[in-house]
N, CA, C and O atoms as a printed pandas DataFrame, in Angstrom:
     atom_number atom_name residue_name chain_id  residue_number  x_coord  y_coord  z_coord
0              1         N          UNK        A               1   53.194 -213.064 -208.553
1              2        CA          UNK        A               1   53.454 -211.966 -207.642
2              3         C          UNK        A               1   52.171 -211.159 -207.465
3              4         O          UNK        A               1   51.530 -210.747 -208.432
4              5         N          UNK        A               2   51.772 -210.920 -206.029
5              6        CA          UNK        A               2   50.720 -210.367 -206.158
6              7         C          UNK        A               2   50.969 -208.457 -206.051
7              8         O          UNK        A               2   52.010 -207.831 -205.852
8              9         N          UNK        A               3   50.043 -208.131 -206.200
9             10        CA          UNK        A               3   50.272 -206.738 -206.398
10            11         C          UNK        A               3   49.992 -205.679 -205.005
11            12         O          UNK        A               3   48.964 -205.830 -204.345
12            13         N          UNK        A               4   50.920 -204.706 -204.676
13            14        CA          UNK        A               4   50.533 -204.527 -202.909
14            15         C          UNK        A               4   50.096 -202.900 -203.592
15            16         O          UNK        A               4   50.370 -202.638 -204.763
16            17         N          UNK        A               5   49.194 -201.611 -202.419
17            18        CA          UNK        A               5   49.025 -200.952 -202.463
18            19         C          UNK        A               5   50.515 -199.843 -202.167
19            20         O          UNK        A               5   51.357 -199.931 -201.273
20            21         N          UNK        A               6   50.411 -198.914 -203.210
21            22        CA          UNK        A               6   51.890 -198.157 -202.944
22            23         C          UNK        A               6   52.220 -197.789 -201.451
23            24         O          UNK        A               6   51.509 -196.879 -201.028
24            25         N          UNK        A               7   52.808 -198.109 -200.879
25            26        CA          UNK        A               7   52.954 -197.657 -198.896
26            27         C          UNK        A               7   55.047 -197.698 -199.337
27            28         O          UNK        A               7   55.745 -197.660 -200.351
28            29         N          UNK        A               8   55.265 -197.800 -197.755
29            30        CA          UNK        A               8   56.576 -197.605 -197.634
30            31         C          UNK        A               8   57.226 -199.380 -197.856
31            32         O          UNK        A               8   56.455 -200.313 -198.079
32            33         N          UNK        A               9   57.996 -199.468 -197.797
33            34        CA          UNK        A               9   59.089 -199.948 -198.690
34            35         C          UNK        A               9   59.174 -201.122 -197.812
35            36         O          UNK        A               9   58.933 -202.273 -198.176
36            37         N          UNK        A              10   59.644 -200.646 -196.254
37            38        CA          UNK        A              10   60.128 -201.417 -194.831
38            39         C          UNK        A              10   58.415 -202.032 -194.686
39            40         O          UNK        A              10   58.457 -203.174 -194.227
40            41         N          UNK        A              11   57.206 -201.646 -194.911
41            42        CA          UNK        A              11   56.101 -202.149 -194.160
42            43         C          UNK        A              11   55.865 -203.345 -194.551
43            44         O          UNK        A              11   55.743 -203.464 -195.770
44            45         N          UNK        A              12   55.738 -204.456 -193.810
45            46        CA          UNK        A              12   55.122 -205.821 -193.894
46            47         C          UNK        A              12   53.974 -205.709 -194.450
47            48         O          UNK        A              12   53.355 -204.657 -194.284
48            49         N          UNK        A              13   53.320 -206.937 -195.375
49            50        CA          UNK        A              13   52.572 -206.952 -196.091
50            51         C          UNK        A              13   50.972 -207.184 -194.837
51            52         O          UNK        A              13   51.136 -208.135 -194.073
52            53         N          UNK        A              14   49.935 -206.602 -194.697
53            54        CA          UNK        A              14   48.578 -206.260 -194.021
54            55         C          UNK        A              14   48.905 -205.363 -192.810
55            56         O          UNK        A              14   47.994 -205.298 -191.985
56            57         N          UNK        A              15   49.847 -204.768 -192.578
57            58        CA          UNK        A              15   50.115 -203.982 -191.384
58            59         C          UNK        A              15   49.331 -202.507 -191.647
59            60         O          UNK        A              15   48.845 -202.152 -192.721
60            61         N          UNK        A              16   49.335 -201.987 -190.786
61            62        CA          UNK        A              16   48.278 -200.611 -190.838
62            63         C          UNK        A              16   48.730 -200.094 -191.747
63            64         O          UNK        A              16   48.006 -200.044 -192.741
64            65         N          UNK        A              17   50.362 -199.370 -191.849
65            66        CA          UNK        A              17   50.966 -198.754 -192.409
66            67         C          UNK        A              17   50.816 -198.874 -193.693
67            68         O          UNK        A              17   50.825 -197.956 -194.514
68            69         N          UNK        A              18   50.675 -200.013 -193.891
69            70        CA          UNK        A              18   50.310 -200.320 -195.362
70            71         C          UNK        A              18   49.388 -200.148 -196.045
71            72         O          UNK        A              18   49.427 -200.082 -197.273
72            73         N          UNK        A              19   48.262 -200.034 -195.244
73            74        CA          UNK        A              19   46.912 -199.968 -195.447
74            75         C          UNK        A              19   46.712 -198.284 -195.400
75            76         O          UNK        A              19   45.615 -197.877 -195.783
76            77         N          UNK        A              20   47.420 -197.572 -195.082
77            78        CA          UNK        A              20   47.356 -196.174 -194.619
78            79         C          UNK        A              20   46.550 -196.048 -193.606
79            80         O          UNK        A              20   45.469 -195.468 -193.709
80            81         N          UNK        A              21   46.801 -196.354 -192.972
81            82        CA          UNK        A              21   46.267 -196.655 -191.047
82            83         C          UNK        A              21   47.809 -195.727 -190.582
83            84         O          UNK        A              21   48.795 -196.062 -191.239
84            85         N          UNK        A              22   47.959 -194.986 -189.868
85            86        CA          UNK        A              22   48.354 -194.547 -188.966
86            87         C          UNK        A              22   48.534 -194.703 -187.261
87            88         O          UNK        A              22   47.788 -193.965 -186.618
88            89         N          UNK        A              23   49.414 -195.554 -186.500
89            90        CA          UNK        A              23   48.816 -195.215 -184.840
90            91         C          UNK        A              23   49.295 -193.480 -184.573
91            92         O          UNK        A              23   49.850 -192.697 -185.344
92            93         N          UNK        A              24   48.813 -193.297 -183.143
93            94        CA          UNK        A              24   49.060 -192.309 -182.573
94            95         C          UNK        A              24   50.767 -191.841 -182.426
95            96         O          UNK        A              24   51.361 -190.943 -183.023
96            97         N          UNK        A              25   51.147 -192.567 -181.662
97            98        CA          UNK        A              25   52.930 -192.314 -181.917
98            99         C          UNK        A              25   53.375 -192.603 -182.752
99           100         O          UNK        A              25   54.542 -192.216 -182.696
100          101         N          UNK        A              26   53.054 -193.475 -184.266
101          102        CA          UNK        A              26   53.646 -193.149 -185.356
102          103         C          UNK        A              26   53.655 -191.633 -186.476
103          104         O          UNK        A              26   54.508 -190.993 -187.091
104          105         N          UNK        A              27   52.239 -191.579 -186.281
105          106        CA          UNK        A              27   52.126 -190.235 -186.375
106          107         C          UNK        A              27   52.424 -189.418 -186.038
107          108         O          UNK        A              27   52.363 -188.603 -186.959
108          109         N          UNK        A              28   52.781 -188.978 -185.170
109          110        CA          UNK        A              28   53.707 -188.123 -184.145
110          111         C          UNK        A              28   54.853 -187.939 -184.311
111          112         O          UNK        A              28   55.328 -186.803 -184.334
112          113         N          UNK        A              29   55.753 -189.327 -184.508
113          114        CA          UNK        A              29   57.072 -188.956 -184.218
114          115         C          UNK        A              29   57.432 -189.052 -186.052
115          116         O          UNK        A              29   58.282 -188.341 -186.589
116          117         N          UNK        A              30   56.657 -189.987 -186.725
117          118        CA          UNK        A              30   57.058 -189.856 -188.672
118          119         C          UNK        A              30   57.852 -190.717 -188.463
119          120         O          UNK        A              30   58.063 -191.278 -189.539
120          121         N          UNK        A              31   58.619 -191.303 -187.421
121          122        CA          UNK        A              31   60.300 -192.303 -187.428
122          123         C          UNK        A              31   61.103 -191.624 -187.486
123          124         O          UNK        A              31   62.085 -191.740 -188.220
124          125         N          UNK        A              32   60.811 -190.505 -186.506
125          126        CA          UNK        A              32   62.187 -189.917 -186.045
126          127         C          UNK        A              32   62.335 -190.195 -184.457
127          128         O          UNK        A              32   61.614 -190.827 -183.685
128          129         N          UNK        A              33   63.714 -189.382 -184.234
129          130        CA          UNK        A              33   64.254 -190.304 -183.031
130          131         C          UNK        A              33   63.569 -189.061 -181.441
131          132         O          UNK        A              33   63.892 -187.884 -181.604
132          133         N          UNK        A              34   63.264 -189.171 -180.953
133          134        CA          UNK        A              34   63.106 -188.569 -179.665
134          135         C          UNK        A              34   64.036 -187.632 -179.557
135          136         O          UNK        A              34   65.213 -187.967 -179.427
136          137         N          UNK        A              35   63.618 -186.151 -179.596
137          138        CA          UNK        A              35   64.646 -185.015 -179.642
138          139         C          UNK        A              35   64.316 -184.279 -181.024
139          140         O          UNK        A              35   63.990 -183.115 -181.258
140          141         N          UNK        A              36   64.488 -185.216 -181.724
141          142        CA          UNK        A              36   64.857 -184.802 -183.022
142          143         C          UNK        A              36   63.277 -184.814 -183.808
143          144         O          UNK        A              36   63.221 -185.375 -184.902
144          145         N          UNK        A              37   62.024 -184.198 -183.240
145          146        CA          UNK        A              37   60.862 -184.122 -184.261
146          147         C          UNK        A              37   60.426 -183.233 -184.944
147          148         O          UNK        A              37   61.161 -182.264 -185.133
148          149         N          UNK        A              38   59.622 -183.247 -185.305
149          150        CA          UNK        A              38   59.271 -182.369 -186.292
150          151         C          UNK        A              38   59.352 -180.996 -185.886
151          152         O          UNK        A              38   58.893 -180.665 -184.793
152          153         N          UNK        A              39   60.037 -179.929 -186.868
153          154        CA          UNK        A              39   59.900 -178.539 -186.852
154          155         C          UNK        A              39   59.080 -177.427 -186.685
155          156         O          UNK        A              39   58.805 -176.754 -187.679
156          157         N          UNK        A              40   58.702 -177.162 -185.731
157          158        CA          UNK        A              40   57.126 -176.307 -185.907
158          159         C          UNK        A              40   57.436 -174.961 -186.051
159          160         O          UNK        A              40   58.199 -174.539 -185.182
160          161         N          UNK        A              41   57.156 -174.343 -186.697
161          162        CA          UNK        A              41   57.522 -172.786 -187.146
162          163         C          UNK        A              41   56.872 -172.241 -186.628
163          164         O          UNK        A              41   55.733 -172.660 -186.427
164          165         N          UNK        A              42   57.450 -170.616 -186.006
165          166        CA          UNK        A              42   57.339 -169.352 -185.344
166          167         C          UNK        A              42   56.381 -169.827 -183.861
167          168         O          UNK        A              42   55.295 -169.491 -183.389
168          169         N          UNK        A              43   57.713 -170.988 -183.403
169          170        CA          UNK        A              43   56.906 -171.093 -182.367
170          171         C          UNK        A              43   58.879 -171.742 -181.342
171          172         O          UNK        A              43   59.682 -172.663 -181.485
172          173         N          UNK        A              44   58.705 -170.362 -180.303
173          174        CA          UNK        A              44   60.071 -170.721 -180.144
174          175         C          UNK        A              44   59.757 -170.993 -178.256
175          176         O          UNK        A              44   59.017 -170.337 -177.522
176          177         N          UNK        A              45   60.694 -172.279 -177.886
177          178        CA          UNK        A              45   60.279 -173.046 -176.490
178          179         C          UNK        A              45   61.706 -172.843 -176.083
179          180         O          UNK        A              45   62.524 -172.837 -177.003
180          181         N          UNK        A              46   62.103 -172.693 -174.977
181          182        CA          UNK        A              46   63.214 -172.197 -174.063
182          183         C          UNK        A              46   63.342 -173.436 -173.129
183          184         O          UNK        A              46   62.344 -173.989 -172.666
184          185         N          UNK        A              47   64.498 -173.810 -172.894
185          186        CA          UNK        A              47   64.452 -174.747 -171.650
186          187         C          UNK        A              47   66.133 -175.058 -171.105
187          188         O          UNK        A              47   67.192 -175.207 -171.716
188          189         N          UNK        A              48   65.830 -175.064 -169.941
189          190        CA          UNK        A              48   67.117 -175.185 -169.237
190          191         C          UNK        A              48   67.570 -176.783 -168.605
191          192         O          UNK        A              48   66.756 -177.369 -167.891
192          193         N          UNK        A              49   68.818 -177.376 -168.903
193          194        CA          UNK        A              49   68.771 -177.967 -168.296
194          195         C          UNK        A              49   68.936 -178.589 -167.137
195          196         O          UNK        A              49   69.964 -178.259 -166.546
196          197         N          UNK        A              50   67.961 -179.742 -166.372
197          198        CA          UNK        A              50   68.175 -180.233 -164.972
198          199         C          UNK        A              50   69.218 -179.901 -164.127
199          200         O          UNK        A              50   69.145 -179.585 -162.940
200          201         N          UNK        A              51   70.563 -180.032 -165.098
201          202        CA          UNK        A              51   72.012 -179.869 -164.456
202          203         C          UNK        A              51   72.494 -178.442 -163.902
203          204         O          UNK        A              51   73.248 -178.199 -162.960
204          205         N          UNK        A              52   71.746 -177.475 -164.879
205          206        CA          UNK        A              52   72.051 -176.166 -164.771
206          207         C          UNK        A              52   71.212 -175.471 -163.897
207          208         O          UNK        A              52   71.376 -174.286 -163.607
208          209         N          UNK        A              53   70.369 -176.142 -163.497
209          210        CA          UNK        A              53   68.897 -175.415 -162.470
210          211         C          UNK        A              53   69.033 -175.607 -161.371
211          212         O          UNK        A              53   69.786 -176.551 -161.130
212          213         N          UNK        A              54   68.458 -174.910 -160.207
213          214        CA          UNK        A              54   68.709 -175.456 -159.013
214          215         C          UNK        A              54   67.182 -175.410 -158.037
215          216         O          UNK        A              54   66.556 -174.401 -157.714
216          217         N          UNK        A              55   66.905 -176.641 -157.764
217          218        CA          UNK        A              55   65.157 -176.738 -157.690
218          219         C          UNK        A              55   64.923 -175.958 -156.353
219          220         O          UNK        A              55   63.793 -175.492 -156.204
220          221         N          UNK        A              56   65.671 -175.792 -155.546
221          222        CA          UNK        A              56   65.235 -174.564 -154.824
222          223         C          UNK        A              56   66.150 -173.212 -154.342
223          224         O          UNK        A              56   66.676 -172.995 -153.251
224          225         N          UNK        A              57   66.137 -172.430 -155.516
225          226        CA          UNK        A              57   67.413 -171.401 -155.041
226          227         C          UNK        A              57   66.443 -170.257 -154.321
227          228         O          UNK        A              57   65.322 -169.894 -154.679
228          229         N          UNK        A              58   67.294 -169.776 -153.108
229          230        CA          UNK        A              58   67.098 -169.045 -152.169
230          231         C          UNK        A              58   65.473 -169.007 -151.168
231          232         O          UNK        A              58   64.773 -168.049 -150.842
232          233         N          UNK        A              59   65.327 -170.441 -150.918
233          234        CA          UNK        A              59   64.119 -170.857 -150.561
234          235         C          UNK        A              59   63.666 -170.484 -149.268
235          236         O          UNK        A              59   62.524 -170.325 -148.838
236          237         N          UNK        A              60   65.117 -170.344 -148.567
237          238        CA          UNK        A              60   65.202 -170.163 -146.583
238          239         C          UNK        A              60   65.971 -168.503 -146.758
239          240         O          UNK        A              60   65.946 -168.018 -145.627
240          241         N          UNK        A              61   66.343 -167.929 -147.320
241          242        CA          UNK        A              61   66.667 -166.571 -147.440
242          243         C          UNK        A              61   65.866 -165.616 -148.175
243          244         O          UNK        A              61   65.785 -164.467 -147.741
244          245         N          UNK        A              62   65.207 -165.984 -149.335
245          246        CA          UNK        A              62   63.943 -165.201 -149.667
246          247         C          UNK        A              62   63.021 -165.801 -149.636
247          248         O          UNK        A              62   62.067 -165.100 -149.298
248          249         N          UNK        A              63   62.765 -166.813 -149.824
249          250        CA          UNK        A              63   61.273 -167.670 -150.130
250          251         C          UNK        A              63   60.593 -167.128 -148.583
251          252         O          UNK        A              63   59.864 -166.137 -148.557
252          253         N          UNK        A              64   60.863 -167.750 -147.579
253          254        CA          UNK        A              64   59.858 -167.282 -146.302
254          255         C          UNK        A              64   59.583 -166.231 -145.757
255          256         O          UNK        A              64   58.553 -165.810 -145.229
256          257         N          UNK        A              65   61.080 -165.610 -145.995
257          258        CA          UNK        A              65   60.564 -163.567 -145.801
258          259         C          UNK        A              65   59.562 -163.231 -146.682
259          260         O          UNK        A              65   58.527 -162.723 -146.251
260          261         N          UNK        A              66   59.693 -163.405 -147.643
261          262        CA          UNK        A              66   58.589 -163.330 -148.825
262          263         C          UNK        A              66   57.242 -163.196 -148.429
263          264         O          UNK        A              66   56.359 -162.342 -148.512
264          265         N          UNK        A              67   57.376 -164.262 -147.999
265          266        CA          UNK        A              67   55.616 -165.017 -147.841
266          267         C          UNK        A              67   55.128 -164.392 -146.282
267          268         O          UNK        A              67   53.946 -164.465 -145.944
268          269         N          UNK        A              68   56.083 -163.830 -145.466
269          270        CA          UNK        A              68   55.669 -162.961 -144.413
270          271         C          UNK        A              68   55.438 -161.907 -144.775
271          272         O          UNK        A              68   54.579 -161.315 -144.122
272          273         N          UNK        A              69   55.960 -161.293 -145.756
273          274        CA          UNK        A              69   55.864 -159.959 -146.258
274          275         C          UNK        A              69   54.379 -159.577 -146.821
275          276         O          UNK        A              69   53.760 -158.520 -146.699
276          277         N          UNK        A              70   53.962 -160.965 -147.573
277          278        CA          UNK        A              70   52.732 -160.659 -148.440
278          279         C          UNK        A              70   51.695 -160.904 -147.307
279          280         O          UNK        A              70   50.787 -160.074 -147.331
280          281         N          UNK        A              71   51.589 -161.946 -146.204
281          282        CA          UNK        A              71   51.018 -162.151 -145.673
282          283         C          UNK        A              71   50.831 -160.476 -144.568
283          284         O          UNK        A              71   49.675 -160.060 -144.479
284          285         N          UNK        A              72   51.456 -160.016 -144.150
285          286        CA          UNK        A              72   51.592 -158.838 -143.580
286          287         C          UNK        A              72   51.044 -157.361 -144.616
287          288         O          UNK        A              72   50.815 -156.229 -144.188
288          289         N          UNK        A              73   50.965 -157.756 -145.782
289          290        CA          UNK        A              73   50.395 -157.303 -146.731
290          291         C          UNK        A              73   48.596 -157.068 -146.572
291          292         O          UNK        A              73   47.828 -156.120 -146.410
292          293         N          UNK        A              74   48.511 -158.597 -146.735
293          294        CA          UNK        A              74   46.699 -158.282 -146.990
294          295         C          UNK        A              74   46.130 -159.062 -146.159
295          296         O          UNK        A              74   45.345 -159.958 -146.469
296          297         N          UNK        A              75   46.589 -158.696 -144.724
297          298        CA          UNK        A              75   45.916 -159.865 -143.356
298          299         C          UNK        A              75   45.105 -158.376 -143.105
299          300         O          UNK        A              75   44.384 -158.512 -142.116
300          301         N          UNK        A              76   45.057 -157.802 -143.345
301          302        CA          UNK        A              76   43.695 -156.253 -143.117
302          303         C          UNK        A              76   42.613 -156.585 -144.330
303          304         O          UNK        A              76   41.504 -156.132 -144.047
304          305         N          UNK        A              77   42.649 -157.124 -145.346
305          306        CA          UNK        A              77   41.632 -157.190 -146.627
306          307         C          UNK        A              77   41.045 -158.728 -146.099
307          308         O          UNK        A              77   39.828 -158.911 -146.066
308          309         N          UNK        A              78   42.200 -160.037 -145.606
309          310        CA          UNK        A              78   41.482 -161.085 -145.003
310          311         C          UNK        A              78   41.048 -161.247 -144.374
311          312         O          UNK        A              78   40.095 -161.992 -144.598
312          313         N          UNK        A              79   41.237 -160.751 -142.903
313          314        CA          UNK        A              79   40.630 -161.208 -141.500
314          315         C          UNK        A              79   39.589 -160.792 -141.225
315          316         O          UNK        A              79   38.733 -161.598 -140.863
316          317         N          UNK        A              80   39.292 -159.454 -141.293
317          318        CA          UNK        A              80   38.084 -159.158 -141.169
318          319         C          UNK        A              80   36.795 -159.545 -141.207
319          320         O          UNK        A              80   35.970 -159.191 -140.364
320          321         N          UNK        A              81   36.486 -160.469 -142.414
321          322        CA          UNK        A              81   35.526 -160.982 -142.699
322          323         C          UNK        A              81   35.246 -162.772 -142.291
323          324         O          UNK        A              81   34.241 -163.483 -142.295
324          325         N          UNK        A              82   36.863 -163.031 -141.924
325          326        CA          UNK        A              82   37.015 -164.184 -140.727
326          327         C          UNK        A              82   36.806 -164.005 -140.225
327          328         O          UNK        A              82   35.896 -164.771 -139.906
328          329         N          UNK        A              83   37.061 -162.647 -138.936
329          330        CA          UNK        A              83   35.985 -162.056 -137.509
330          331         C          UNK        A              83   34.933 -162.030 -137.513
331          332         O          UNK        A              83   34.141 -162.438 -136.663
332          333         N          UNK        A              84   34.694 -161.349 -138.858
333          334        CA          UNK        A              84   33.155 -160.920 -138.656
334          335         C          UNK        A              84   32.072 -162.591 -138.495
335          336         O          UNK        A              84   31.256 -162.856 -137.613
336          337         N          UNK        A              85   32.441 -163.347 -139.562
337          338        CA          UNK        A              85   31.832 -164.774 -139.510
338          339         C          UNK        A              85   31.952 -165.637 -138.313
339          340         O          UNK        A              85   30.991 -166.358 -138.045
340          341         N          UNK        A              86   33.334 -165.668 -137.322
341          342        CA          UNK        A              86   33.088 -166.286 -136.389
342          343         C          UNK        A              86   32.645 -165.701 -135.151
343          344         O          UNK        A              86   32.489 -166.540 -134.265
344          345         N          UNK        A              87   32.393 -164.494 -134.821
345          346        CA          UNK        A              87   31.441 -163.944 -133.911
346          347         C          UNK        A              87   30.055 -164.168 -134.568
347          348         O          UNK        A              87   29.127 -164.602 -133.887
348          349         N          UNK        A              88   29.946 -163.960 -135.504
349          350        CA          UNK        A              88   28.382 -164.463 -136.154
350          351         C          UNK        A              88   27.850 -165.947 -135.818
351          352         O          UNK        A              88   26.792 -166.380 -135.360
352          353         N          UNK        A              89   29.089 -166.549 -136.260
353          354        CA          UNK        A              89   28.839 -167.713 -135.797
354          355         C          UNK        A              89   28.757 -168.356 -134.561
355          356         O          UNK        A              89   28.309 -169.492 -134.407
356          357         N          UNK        A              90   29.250 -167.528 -133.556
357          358        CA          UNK        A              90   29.348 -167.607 -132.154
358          359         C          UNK        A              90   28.119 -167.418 -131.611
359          360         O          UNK        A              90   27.283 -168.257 -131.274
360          361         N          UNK        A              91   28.096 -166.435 -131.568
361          362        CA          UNK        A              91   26.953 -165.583 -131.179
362          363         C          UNK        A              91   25.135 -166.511 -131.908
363          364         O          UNK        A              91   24.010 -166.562 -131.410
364          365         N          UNK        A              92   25.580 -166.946 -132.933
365          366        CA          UNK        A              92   24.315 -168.117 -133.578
366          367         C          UNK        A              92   24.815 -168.986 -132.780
367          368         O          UNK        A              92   24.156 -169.111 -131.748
368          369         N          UNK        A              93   25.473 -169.455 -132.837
369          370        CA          UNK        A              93   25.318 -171.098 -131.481
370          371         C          UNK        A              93   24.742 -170.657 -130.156
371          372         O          UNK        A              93   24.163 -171.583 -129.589
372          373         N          UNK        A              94   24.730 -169.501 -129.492
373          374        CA          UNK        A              94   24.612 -169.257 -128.121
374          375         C          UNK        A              94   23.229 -169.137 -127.974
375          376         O          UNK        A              94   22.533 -169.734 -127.153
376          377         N          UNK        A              95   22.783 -168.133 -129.022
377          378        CA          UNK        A              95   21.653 -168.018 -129.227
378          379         C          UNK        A              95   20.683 -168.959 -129.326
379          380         O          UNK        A              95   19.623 -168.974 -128.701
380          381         N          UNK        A              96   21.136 -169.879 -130.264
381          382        CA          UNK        A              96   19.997 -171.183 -130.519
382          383         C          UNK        A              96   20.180 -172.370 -129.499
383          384         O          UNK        A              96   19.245 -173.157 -129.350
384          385         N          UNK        A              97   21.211 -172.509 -128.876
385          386        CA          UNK        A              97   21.121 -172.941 -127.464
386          387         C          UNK        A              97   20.424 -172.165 -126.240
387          388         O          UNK        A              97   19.810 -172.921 -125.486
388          389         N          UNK        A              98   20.404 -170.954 -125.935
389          390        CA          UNK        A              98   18.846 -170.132 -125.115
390          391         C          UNK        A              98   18.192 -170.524 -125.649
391          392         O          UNK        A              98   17.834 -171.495 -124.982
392          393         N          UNK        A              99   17.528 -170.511 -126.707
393          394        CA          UNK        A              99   16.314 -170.493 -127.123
394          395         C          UNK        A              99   15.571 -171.591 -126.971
395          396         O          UNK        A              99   14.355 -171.652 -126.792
396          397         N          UNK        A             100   16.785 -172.938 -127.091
397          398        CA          UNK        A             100   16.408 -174.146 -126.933
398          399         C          UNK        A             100   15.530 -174.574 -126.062
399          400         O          UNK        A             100   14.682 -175.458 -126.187
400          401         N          UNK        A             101   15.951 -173.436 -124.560
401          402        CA          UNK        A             101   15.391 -173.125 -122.554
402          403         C          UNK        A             101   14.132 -172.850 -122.470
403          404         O          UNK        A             101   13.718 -172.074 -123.330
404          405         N          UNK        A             102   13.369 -173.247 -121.690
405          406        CA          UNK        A             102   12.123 -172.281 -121.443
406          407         C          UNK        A             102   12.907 -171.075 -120.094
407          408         O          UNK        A             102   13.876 -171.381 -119.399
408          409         N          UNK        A             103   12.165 -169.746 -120.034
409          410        CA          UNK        A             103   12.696 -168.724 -119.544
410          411         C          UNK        A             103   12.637 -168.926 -118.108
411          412         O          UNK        A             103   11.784 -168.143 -117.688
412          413         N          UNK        A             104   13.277 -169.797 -116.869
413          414        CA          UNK        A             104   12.459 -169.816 -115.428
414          415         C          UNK        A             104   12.033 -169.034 -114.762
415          416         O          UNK        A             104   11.385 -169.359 -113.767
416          417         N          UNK        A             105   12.298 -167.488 -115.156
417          418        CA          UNK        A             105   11.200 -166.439 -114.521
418          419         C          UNK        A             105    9.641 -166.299 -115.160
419          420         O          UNK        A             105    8.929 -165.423 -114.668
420          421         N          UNK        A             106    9.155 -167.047 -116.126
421          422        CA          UNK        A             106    8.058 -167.173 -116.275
422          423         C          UNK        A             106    7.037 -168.348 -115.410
423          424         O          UNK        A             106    5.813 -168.366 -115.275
424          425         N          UNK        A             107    7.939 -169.145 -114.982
425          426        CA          UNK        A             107    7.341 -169.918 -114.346
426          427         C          UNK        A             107    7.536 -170.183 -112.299
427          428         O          UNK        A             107    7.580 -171.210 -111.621
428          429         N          UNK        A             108    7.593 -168.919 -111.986
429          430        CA          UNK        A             108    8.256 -168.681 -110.525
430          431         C          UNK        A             108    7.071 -168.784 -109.667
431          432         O          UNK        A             108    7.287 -168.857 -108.458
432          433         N          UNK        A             109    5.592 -168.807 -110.169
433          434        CA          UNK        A             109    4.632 -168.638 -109.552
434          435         C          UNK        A             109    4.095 -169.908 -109.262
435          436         O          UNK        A             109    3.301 -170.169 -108.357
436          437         N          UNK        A             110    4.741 -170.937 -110.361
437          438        CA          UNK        A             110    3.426 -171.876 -110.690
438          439         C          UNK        A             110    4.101 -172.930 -108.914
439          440         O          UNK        A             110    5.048 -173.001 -108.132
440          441         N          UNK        A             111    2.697 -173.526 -109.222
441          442        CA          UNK        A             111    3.133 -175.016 -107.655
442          443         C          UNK        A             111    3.305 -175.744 -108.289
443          444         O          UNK        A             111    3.610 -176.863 -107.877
């Protein structure tokens, strides 16, 4: 009989486990069942379930008034500086298209 390193009981003889090799999801779950893992203290998670939730409550009765409301909110803190950039920007295209011209009242004399 040969002699094995102390490991668990169920592990086949050269398997990680045996060897004290660990994978990632064994480690994790220890061989417990999904749901049921390990206890983590002073650390408390809330959750509702799928059945009891409703993925869009009051989406067409408050959700879009909502979003008019805020938008009607701070379209004075946004736009402004949208105006200001596309007259800037206007006003730069027009410009660098003249400029592109020679002026034809400088040249009214020539033959």
């Amino acid at each position: 009989m040969t002699s094995r390193p102390p490991g668990p009981a169920s592990a086949p003889p050269g398997s990680d486990i045996e060897a004290g090799r660990l994978s990632a999801v064994a480690a994790a779950t220890m061989g417990r069942e999904f749901g049921k893992l390990a206890h983590i203290r002073h650390v408390i998670s809330y959750s509702l379930s799928p059945f009891e939730q409703r993925a869009f409550p009051n989406y067409f009765s408050k959700g879009i008034p909502n979003v008019l409301r805020r938008t009607r909110e701070c379209i004075l803190r946004v736009a402004p500086p949208f105006v200001a950039f596309y007259l800037i920007y206007t006003w730069g295209n027009q410009e660098f298209e003249r400029s592109k011209r020679k002026n034809p009242a400088m040249y009214e004399n020539d033959k």
